[in-house]
Amino acid sequence: MRISECMTQNVQVASPDQSLQDAARAMADLDAGVLPVGENDRLVGMITDRDIAVRGIAEGKGPDTRIRDVMSAEVRCCFDDQEVDDVLQHLGNLKLRRLPVISRDRRLVGIVSLGDLATNGEAAWAGEALGGISQPGGDHSQTAH
C-alpha cells in the first residue's frame, strides 16, 4: 500500500508569522495536534500542540508569540508514492508520530500519522513503529532543543 492511499489530504498550512494562539485555535478546529508551517510556497516547519506547550508556555511565552519562535524548523517528510512499511520504519527510527507528505515535485499533498496507518490495515507495522517512537530521546525530542 502506498502512503497516498491512507494519508490525510487537504491540509491546512500555518504561516510562521501567525501567533501560537492562531495555531492552537486552528488545531482545535481541526481536531489535530500538528500544523505544517509554510512561507512563500515552501514548507519551512511544523508546529505541534506539544511545541506550544513545551517550547512556548513552559518557557513563559504568551499566546501572541510567533509560530516561528517555537516550531520545529527541521522538517522530515515522506513521498506520496512511498510504501507504507518503509514510512512506518522511518517514523519509528525518527521517533515521530506523523510526517508531511510531499509529491515528487516537492509540493505538500498531505500528512500521514501513525493513527492513519493503524486504521488503514497496517496495525502490526504501526505497533512496531510505535515501539520505536516510544523510546526516549531522538532528534525531535523536546529536550533536544
PDB file of C-alpha atoms in Angstrom:
ATOM      1  CA  MET A   1       0.000   0.000   0.000  1.00  0.00           C
ATOM      2  CA  ARG A   2       1.233   3.477  -0.814  1.00  0.00           C
ATOM      3  CA  ILE A   3       1.097   6.448   1.544  1.00  0.00           C
ATOM      4  CA  SER A   4      -1.230   8.330  -0.834  1.00  0.00           C
ATOM      5  CA  GLU A   5      -3.882   5.687  -0.075  1.00  0.00           C
ATOM      6  CA  CYS A   6      -4.025   6.402   3.649  1.00  0.00           C
ATOM      7  CA  MET A   7      -2.792   9.965   4.240  1.00  0.00           C
ATOM      8  CA  THR A   8      -4.919  12.920   5.288  1.00  0.00           C
ATOM      9  CA  GLN A   9      -5.356  15.299   2.353  1.00  0.00           C
ATOM     10  CA  ASN A  10      -6.328  18.993   2.156  1.00  0.00           C
ATOM     11  CA  VAL A  11      -4.018  20.020   4.957  1.00  0.00           C
ATOM     12  CA  GLN A  12      -4.289  23.486   6.498  1.00  0.00           C
ATOM     13  CA  VAL A  13      -0.951  25.319   6.497  1.00  0.00           C
ATOM     14  CA  ALA A  14       0.032  27.950   9.072  1.00  0.00           C
ATOM     15  CA  SER A  15       2.263  30.959   8.479  1.00  0.00           C
ATOM     16  CA  PRO A  16       5.388  31.338  10.642  1.00  0.00           C
ATOM     17  CA  ASP A  17       4.200  34.865  11.475  1.00  0.00           C
ATOM     18  CA  GLN A  18       0.896  33.719  12.940  1.00  0.00           C
ATOM     19  CA  SER A  19       0.587  33.546  16.710  1.00  0.00           C
ATOM     20  CA  LEU A  20       0.613  30.493  18.937  1.00  0.00           C
ATOM     21  CA  GLN A  21      -2.998  31.312  19.730  1.00  0.00           C
ATOM     22  CA  ASP A  22      -3.832  31.163  15.997  1.00  0.00           C
ATOM     23  CA  ALA A  23      -2.101  27.785  15.740  1.00  0.00           C
ATOM     24  CA  ALA A  24      -3.852  26.422  18.831  1.00  0.00           C
ATOM     25  CA  ARG A  25      -7.228  27.638  17.556  1.00  0.00           C
ATOM     26  CA  ALA A  26      -6.644  26.015  14.149  1.00  0.00           C
ATOM     27  CA  MET A  27      -5.621  22.741  15.821  1.00  0.00           C
ATOM     28  CA  ALA A  28      -8.757  22.831  17.975  1.00  0.00           C
ATOM     29  CA  ASP A  29     -10.970  23.500  14.945  1.00  0.00           C
ATOM     30  CA  LEU A  30      -9.309  20.676  13.002  1.00  0.00           C
ATOM     31  CA  ASP A  31      -9.112  18.318  15.989  1.00  0.00           C
ATOM     32  CA  ALA A  32      -5.438  17.845  15.104  1.00  0.00           C
ATOM     33  CA  GLY A  33      -2.195  18.139  17.023  1.00  0.00           C
ATOM     34  CA  VAL A  34       0.014  19.437  14.221  1.00  0.00           C
ATOM     35  CA  LEU A  35       0.123  22.057  11.502  1.00  0.00           C
ATOM     36  CA  PRO A  36       2.640  22.349   8.695  1.00  0.00           C
ATOM     37  CA  VAL A  37       4.178  25.813   8.516  1.00  0.00           C
ATOM     38  CA  GLY A  38       4.663  27.330   5.078  1.00  0.00           C
ATOM     39  CA  GLU A  39       6.132  30.506   3.685  1.00  0.00           C
ATOM     40  CA  ASN A  40       6.459  31.561   0.027  1.00  0.00           C
ATOM     41  CA  ASP A  41       5.060  28.229  -1.160  1.00  0.00           C
ATOM     42  CA  ARG A  42       7.703  26.287   0.828  1.00  0.00           C
ATOM     43  CA  LEU A  43       7.333  24.048   3.838  1.00  0.00           C
ATOM     44  CA  VAL A  44       9.500  25.731   6.495  1.00  0.00           C
ATOM     45  CA  GLY A  45       8.498  23.889   9.645  1.00  0.00           C
ATOM     46  CA  MET A  46       5.966  22.008  11.685  1.00  0.00           C
ATOM     47  CA  ILE A  47       4.240  23.096  14.874  1.00  0.00           C
ATOM     48  CA  THR A  48       2.602  20.688  17.282  1.00  0.00           C
ATOM     49  CA  ASP A  49       0.441  21.110  20.318  1.00  0.00           C
ATOM     50  CA  ARG A  50       3.435  19.854  22.282  1.00  0.00           C
ATOM     51  CA  ASP A  51       5.671  22.577  20.784  1.00  0.00           C
ATOM     52  CA  ILE A  52       3.161  25.156  22.006  1.00  0.00           C
ATOM     53  CA  ALA A  53       3.097  23.642  25.494  1.00  0.00           C
ATOM     54  CA  VAL A  54       6.791  22.815  25.974  1.00  0.00           C
ATOM     55  CA  ARG A  55       8.674  25.394  23.888  1.00  0.00           C
ATOM     56  CA  GLY A  56       6.028  28.063  24.301  1.00  0.00           C
ATOM     57  CA  ILE A  57       4.025  28.174  27.504  1.00  0.00           C
ATOM     58  CA  ALA A  58       6.523  26.237  29.662  1.00  0.00           C
ATOM     59  CA  GLU A  59       9.211  28.766  28.704  1.00  0.00           C
ATOM     60  CA  GLY A  60       6.980  31.734  29.564  1.00  0.00           C
ATOM     61  CA  LYS A  61       5.966  32.637  26.014  1.00  0.00           C
ATOM     62  CA  GLY A  62       2.479  34.050  25.601  1.00  0.00           C
ATOM     63  CA  PRO A  63      -0.293  33.483  23.072  1.00  0.00           C
ATOM     64  CA  ASP A  64       0.992  36.305  20.843  1.00  0.00           C
ATOM     65  CA  THR A  65       4.379  34.601  20.338  1.00  0.00           C
ATOM     66  CA  ARG A  66       5.025  33.880  16.652  1.00  0.00           C
ATOM     67  CA  ILE A  67       4.894  30.293  15.443  1.00  0.00           C
ATOM     68  CA  ARG A  68       8.445  30.645  14.061  1.00  0.00           C
ATOM     69  CA  ASP A  69       9.723  31.039  17.647  1.00  0.00           C
ATOM     70  CA  VAL A  70       8.617  27.556  18.753  1.00  0.00           C
ATOM     71  CA  MET A  71       8.142  25.465  15.596  1.00  0.00           C
ATOM     72  CA  SER A  72      10.423  22.640  14.533  1.00  0.00           C
ATOM     73  CA  ALA A  73      12.305  24.039  11.548  1.00  0.00           C
ATOM     74  CA  GLU A  74      13.884  20.740  10.540  1.00  0.00           C
ATOM     75  CA  VAL A  75      11.124  19.024   8.621  1.00  0.00           C
ATOM     76  CA  ARG A  76      11.259  15.333   7.797  1.00  0.00           C
ATOM     77  CA  CYS A  77       8.917  14.251   5.011  1.00  0.00           C
ATOM     78  CA  CYS A  78       7.877  11.239   3.037  1.00  0.00           C
ATOM     79  CA  PHE A  79       6.717  10.939  -0.561  1.00  0.00           C
ATOM     80  CA  ASP A  80       3.157  10.114  -1.544  1.00  0.00           C
ATOM     81  CA  ASP A  81       4.320   7.165  -3.657  1.00  0.00           C
ATOM     82  CA  GLN A  82       6.352   5.503  -0.876  1.00  0.00           C
ATOM     83  CA  GLU A  83       5.281   2.158   0.529  1.00  0.00           C
ATOM     84  CA  VAL A  84       3.602   2.235   3.954  1.00  0.00           C
ATOM     85  CA  ASP A  85       6.024  -0.221   5.559  1.00  0.00           C
ATOM     86  CA  ASP A  86       9.000   1.952   4.558  1.00  0.00           C
ATOM     87  CA  VAL A  87       7.390   5.065   6.054  1.00  0.00           C
ATOM     88  CA  LEU A  88       6.435   3.226   9.253  1.00  0.00           C
ATOM     89  CA  GLN A  89      10.020   2.105   9.702  1.00  0.00           C
ATOM     90  CA  HIS A  90      11.137   5.698   9.067  1.00  0.00           C
ATOM     91  CA  LEU A  91       8.664   7.005  11.681  1.00  0.00           C
ATOM     92  CA  GLY A  92       9.984   4.528  14.238  1.00  0.00           C
ATOM     93  CA  ASN A  93      13.609   5.375  13.532  1.00  0.00           C
ATOM     94  CA  LEU A  94      12.956   9.128  13.737  1.00  0.00           C
ATOM     95  CA  LYS A  95      10.680   8.773  16.784  1.00  0.00           C
ATOM     96  CA  LEU A  96       7.931  10.751  15.053  1.00  0.00           C
ATOM     97  CA  ARG A  97       4.189  10.102  15.041  1.00  0.00           C
ATOM     98  CA  ARG A  98       3.423  11.960  11.807  1.00  0.00           C
ATOM     99  CA  LEU A  99       5.090  13.233   8.658  1.00  0.00           C
ATOM    100  CA  PRO A 100       4.135  15.722   5.993  1.00  0.00           C
ATOM    101  CA  VAL A 101       3.642  14.013   2.647  1.00  0.00           C
ATOM    102  CA  ILE A 102       5.061  15.620  -0.476  1.00  0.00           C
ATOM    103  CA  SER A 103       4.860  14.797  -4.154  1.00  0.00           C
ATOM    104  CA  ARG A 104       7.969  14.140  -6.190  1.00  0.00           C
ATOM    105  CA  ASP A 105       7.801  17.760  -7.372  1.00  0.00           C
ATOM    106  CA  ARG A 106       8.161  18.786  -3.679  1.00  0.00           C
ATOM    107  CA  ARG A 107       4.565  20.011  -3.127  1.00  0.00           C
ATOM    108  CA  LEU A 108       2.769  19.329   0.151  1.00  0.00           C
ATOM    109  CA  VAL A 109      -0.070  16.912  -0.604  1.00  0.00           C
ATOM    110  CA  GLY A 110      -0.992  15.636   2.857  1.00  0.00           C
ATOM    111  CA  ILE A 111       0.038  14.423   6.281  1.00  0.00           C
ATOM    112  CA  VAL A 112       0.294  10.828   7.403  1.00  0.00           C
ATOM    113  CA  SER A 113       0.061   9.880  11.058  1.00  0.00           C
ATOM    114  CA  LEU A 114       0.633   6.679  12.925  1.00  0.00           C
ATOM    115  CA  GLY A 115      -3.127   6.653  13.531  1.00  0.00           C
ATOM    116  CA  ASP A 116      -3.829   6.910   9.781  1.00  0.00           C
ATOM    117  CA  LEU A 117      -1.594   3.917   9.182  1.00  0.00           C
ATOM    118  CA  ALA A 118      -3.023   1.862  12.045  1.00  0.00           C
ATOM    119  CA  THR A 119      -6.613   2.376  10.906  1.00  0.00           C
ATOM    120  CA  ASN A 120      -5.873   1.613   7.261  1.00  0.00           C
ATOM    121  CA  GLY A 121      -4.844  -2.006   7.575  1.00  0.00           C
ATOM    122  CA  GLU A 122      -1.262  -1.691   8.777  1.00  0.00           C
ATOM    123  CA  ALA A 123      -1.858  -2.196  12.509  1.00  0.00           C
ATOM    124  CA  ALA A 124       1.007  -4.667  13.027  1.00  0.00           C
ATOM    125  CA  TRP A 125       3.527  -2.371  11.349  1.00  0.00           C
ATOM    126  CA  ALA A 126       2.101   0.630  13.211  1.00  0.00           C
ATOM    127  CA  GLY A 127       2.545  -1.178  16.526  1.00  0.00           C
ATOM    128  CA  GLU A 128       6.165  -1.906  15.708  1.00  0.00           C
ATOM    129  CA  ALA A 129       6.771   1.742  14.759  1.00  0.00           C
ATOM    130  CA  LEU A 130       5.102   2.883  17.978  1.00  0.00           C
ATOM    131  CA  GLY A 131       7.594   0.754  19.912  1.00  0.00           C
ATOM    132  CA  GLY A 132      10.454   2.699  18.329  1.00  0.00           C
ATOM    133  CA  ILE A 133       8.735   6.037  18.697  1.00  0.00           C
ATOM    134  CA  SER A 134       8.045   5.472  22.384  1.00  0.00           C
ATOM    135  CA  GLN A 135      11.714   5.099  23.285  1.00  0.00           C
ATOM    136  CA  PRO A 136      13.121   8.219  24.990  1.00  0.00           C
ATOM    137  CA  GLY A 137      15.242  10.700  23.041  1.00  0.00           C
ATOM    138  CA  GLY A 138      15.661  11.232  19.346  1.00  0.00           C
ATOM    139  CA  ASP A 139      16.379  14.254  17.171  1.00  0.00           C
ATOM    140  CA  HIS A 140      12.904  15.647  17.687  1.00  0.00           C
ATOM    141  CA  SER A 141      12.774  15.278  21.450  1.00  0.00           C
ATOM    142  CA  GLN A 142      11.505  18.436  23.135  1.00  0.00           C
ATOM    143  CA  THR A 143      14.521  18.374  25.444  1.00  0.00           C
ATOM    144  CA  ALA A 144      16.915  18.375  22.472  1.00  0.00           C
ATOM    145  CA  HIS A 145      16.108  21.998  21.600  1.00  0.00           C
TER     146      HIS A 145
END
